[in-house]
Amino acid sequence: MCVQEGISRDDYIIAFGGGVVCDLAAFAASIYMRGCKVILVPTSLLCMVDATLGGKTGCDFVGGKNLIGSFYPAEQVLICPPLLKSLSEREYLNGLAEVLKHALLSKNEILHKFLISRKSQILLRDENTLLSLLEMSLEVKKSYIEKDPEEKLGIRQALNLGHTFGHALESCGRFSRFSHGESVAWGCVRALEASLLLKIVNENFANQAIKLFRLYNFDIDYKIGRGEWLEFFNTIQKDKKKRDGVVQFVLMKDQGEYVLTGLTKQMIMNLVISNPGYVND
Ligand code: GLY
């Protein structure tokens, strides 16, 4: 298409859409003529608060989520909050889960408190409230990316909070039963529970954080069926974020303080299935 249209390296690819459109367009821009310019206009909350910032591009490949991609920051990201009014309730909450995740990773409690005190305006998608929410959320993500733009220092990896558990849940639900955000919210709570079990987290922080996901009605008590365990665990084993062959989970220690660590199979099992004693693995 770029060739047919006669696009050169100085031209822009402009993407207008959600995460898939923006990630794919940015990936195409990163490899076309070894890189042409790209402008992203995200239309979903998920894309506004996560996908467009930080230059991760990619697409799914042979069944793996974002298996091919590159780091290629967009020339410009144009965020237009009124577009959020067009989203379904479920799609809007899909993005809010990432905002809640940012509230835990923030060095301060401002975003967490805002999510509690302005809940009704946030759910009504009041424009001024949305502007503040987007700014605060993006500020948190930016603070991690600036320190570790290409995820080489174990800092940007914190943004993966809830995602290792979450991707496995998404995969068990064939990427349709649970949205990305619903899975990430669920995964964040599993990570907080793991942190509590390992006694590495400030209990008050963990309990307040879990309460925040409950406040926004995420189904954080969901348990996978025993028959889904093998698929769930295999998906976890395939996670991209491994160190010396061990999948690295992001666990929390306190507000904005995290640790990357492996978890035993038994611990994962205890966290995700209701009656692990009976599982034949
Ligand atoms: N979505 C996580 C990151 O951009 O690193």
Coordinates of C-alpha atoms in Angstrom, one line a residue, residues 60-239:
D60 CA 0.2 -10.8 16.9
F61 CA 2.0 -13.6 15.1
V62 CA 1.5 -17.4 15.0
G63 CA -0.8 -17.2 18.0
G64 CA 1.5 -15.1 20.1
K65 CA 0.4 -11.7 21.4
N66 CA 2.7 -8.9 19.9
L67 CA 5.3 -11.5 19.0
I68 CA 6.8 -9.2 16.3
G69 CA 7.4 -5.5 16.8
S70 CA 9.9 -2.7 17.5
F71 CA 10.5 0.3 19.6
Y72 CA 9.5 3.3 17.4
P73 CA 8.1 6.3 19.1
A74 CA 5.5 8.3 17.2
E75 CA 6.4 11.8 15.9
Q76 CA 3.2 13.0 17.5
V77 CA 0.4 11.5 19.5
L78 CA -2.9 13.5 19.3
I79 CA -5.3 12.8 22.1
C80 CA -8.8 14.0 21.8
P81 CA -10.8 13.2 25.0
P82 CA -14.3 13.8 23.5
L83 CA -13.7 10.7 21.4
L84 CA -14.1 8.7 24.6
K85 CA -17.8 9.5 24.6
S86 CA -18.2 7.2 21.6
L87 CA -16.9 4.1 23.5
S88 CA -19.1 1.4 24.9
E89 CA -19.1 1.0 28.7
R90 CA -17.0 -2.2 28.5
E91 CA -14.5 -0.6 26.1
Y92 CA -14.1 2.4 28.4
L93 CA -13.5 0.2 31.4
N94 CA -11.0 -1.7 29.3
G95 CA -8.8 1.4 29.4
L96 CA -9.6 2.4 32.9
A97 CA -8.0 -0.8 34.2
E98 CA -4.6 0.5 32.9
V99 CA -5.3 3.8 34.7
L100 CA -5.9 1.9 37.9
K101 CA -2.6 0.1 37.3
H102 CA -0.8 3.4 36.9
A103 CA -2.3 4.6 40.2
L104 CA -0.5 1.8 42.0
L105 CA 2.8 2.4 40.2
S106 CA 2.7 6.1 40.7
K107 CA 5.3 7.4 43.3
N108 CA 2.4 9.2 45.0
E109 CA -1.2 8.6 45.9
I110 CA -2.7 11.5 43.9
L111 CA -4.1 9.4 41.0
H112 CA -5.4 6.7 43.4
K113 CA -7.2 9.4 45.4
F114 CA -8.6 11.1 42.3
L115 CA -10.0 7.7 41.1
I116 CA -11.9 7.4 44.4
S117 CA -13.1 11.0 44.8
R118 CA -14.0 11.6 41.1
K119 CA -15.4 8.1 40.4
S120 CA -18.9 9.4 39.2
Q121 CA -17.4 12.1 37.0
I122 CA -14.9 9.6 35.6
L123 CA -17.7 7.1 34.8
L124 CA -19.8 9.9 33.3
R125 CA -16.8 10.8 31.2
D126 CA -16.9 14.4 32.2
E127 CA -14.4 16.2 29.8
N128 CA -12.4 18.2 32.4
T129 CA -12.2 15.1 34.6
L130 CA -11.0 13.1 31.7
L131 CA -8.3 15.6 30.9
S132 CA -6.9 15.5 34.4
L133 CA -7.2 11.7 34.5
L134 CA -5.3 11.3 31.1
E135 CA -2.6 13.7 32.2
M136 CA -2.0 12.0 35.5
S137 CA -2.0 8.5 34.0
L138 CA 0.3 9.4 31.2
E139 CA 2.7 11.2 33.6
V140 CA 3.1 7.9 35.5
K141 CA 3.8 5.9 32.4
K142 CA 6.2 8.5 31.1
S143 CA 8.2 8.4 34.4
Y144 CA 8.9 4.7 33.8
I145 CA 9.6 5.0 30.1
E146 CA 12.0 7.9 30.4
K147 CA 14.3 5.9 32.8
D148 CA 14.2 2.7 30.6
P149 CA 12.9 3.4 27.1
E150 CA 13.7 0.0 25.6
E151 CA 12.9 -2.1 28.7
K152 CA 16.5 -3.1 29.3
L153 CA 16.9 -2.1 33.0
G154 CA 14.0 -3.7 34.7
I155 CA 12.2 -0.4 35.2
R156 CA 9.8 -0.2 32.3
Q157 CA 8.9 -3.8 33.1
A158 CA 7.0 -2.5 36.1
L159 CA 4.3 -1.4 33.6
N160 CA 3.7 -5.1 33.0
L161 CA 2.0 -5.3 36.4
G162 CA -0.9 -7.7 36.2
H163 CA -0.1 -8.6 32.6
T164 CA 1.5 -12.0 33.0
F165 CA -1.5 -13.3 34.9
G166 CA -3.8 -11.2 32.7
H167 CA -2.5 -12.5 29.3
A168 CA -2.9 -16.1 30.5
L169 CA -6.6 -15.3 31.5
E170 CA -7.2 -13.6 28.1
S171 CA -5.8 -16.7 26.3
C172 CA -8.0 -19.1 28.3
G173 CA -11.0 -16.9 27.3
R174 CA -9.8 -17.0 23.6
F175 CA -9.3 -13.3 23.8
S176 CA -13.1 -12.7 23.7
R177 CA -14.5 -13.7 27.1
F178 CA -12.4 -11.2 29.0
S179 CA -11.2 -7.8 27.6
H180 CA -7.5 -6.9 28.0
G181 CA -8.5 -4.5 30.8
E182 CA -10.6 -6.9 32.7
S183 CA -7.8 -9.4 32.5
V184 CA -5.2 -6.9 33.7
A185 CA -7.4 -5.8 36.6
W186 CA -7.7 -9.4 37.6
G187 CA -4.0 -10.0 37.1
C188 CA -3.1 -6.9 39.2
V189 CA -5.1 -8.3 42.1
R190 CA -3.4 -11.7 41.7
A191 CA 0.0 -9.9 41.8
L192 CA -1.1 -8.1 45.0
E193 CA -2.3 -11.3 46.6
A194 CA 1.1 -13.0 45.7
S195 CA 2.8 -10.0 47.3
L196 CA 0.7 -10.4 50.4
L197 CA 1.4 -14.2 50.6
L198 CA 5.2 -13.6 50.3
K199 CA 4.8 -10.8 53.0
I200 CA 6.8 -8.3 50.8
V201 CA 4.1 -5.7 50.6
N202 CA 2.7 -3.0 52.9
E203 CA -0.6 -4.7 53.8
N204 CA -2.5 -1.4 54.0
F205 CA -1.4 -0.4 50.5
A206 CA -2.3 -3.9 49.0
N207 CA -5.7 -3.9 50.6
Q208 CA -6.5 -0.3 49.4
A209 CA -5.3 -1.2 45.9
I210 CA -7.5 -4.3 45.8
K211 CA -10.4 -2.2 47.0
L212 CA -9.8 0.2 44.1
F213 CA -10.4 -2.5 41.5
R214 CA -13.5 -3.6 43.4
L215 CA -14.8 0.0 43.4
Y216 CA -14.7 0.0 39.6
N217 CA -16.6 -3.3 39.6
F218 CA -13.9 -5.4 38.0
D219 CA -14.5 -9.1 38.5
I220 CA -11.4 -9.7 40.6
D221 CA -12.7 -12.8 42.4
Y222 CA -13.0 -14.8 39.3
K223 CA -11.2 -18.2 39.4
I224 CA -10.2 -20.3 36.4
G225 CA -11.7 -23.8 36.0
R226 CA -9.5 -26.8 36.8
G227 CA -9.7 -27.8 33.1
E228 CA -8.2 -24.5 32.1
W229 CA -5.1 -24.8 34.3
L230 CA -2.8 -26.4 31.7
E231 CA -3.5 -23.8 29.1
F232 CA -3.2 -21.0 31.7
F233 CA 0.2 -22.3 32.9
N234 CA 1.5 -22.9 29.4
T235 CA 0.7 -19.3 28.4
I236 CA 2.5 -18.0 31.5
Q237 CA 5.5 -20.1 30.5
K238 CA 5.5 -18.5 27.1
D239 CA 5.6 -14.9 28.5

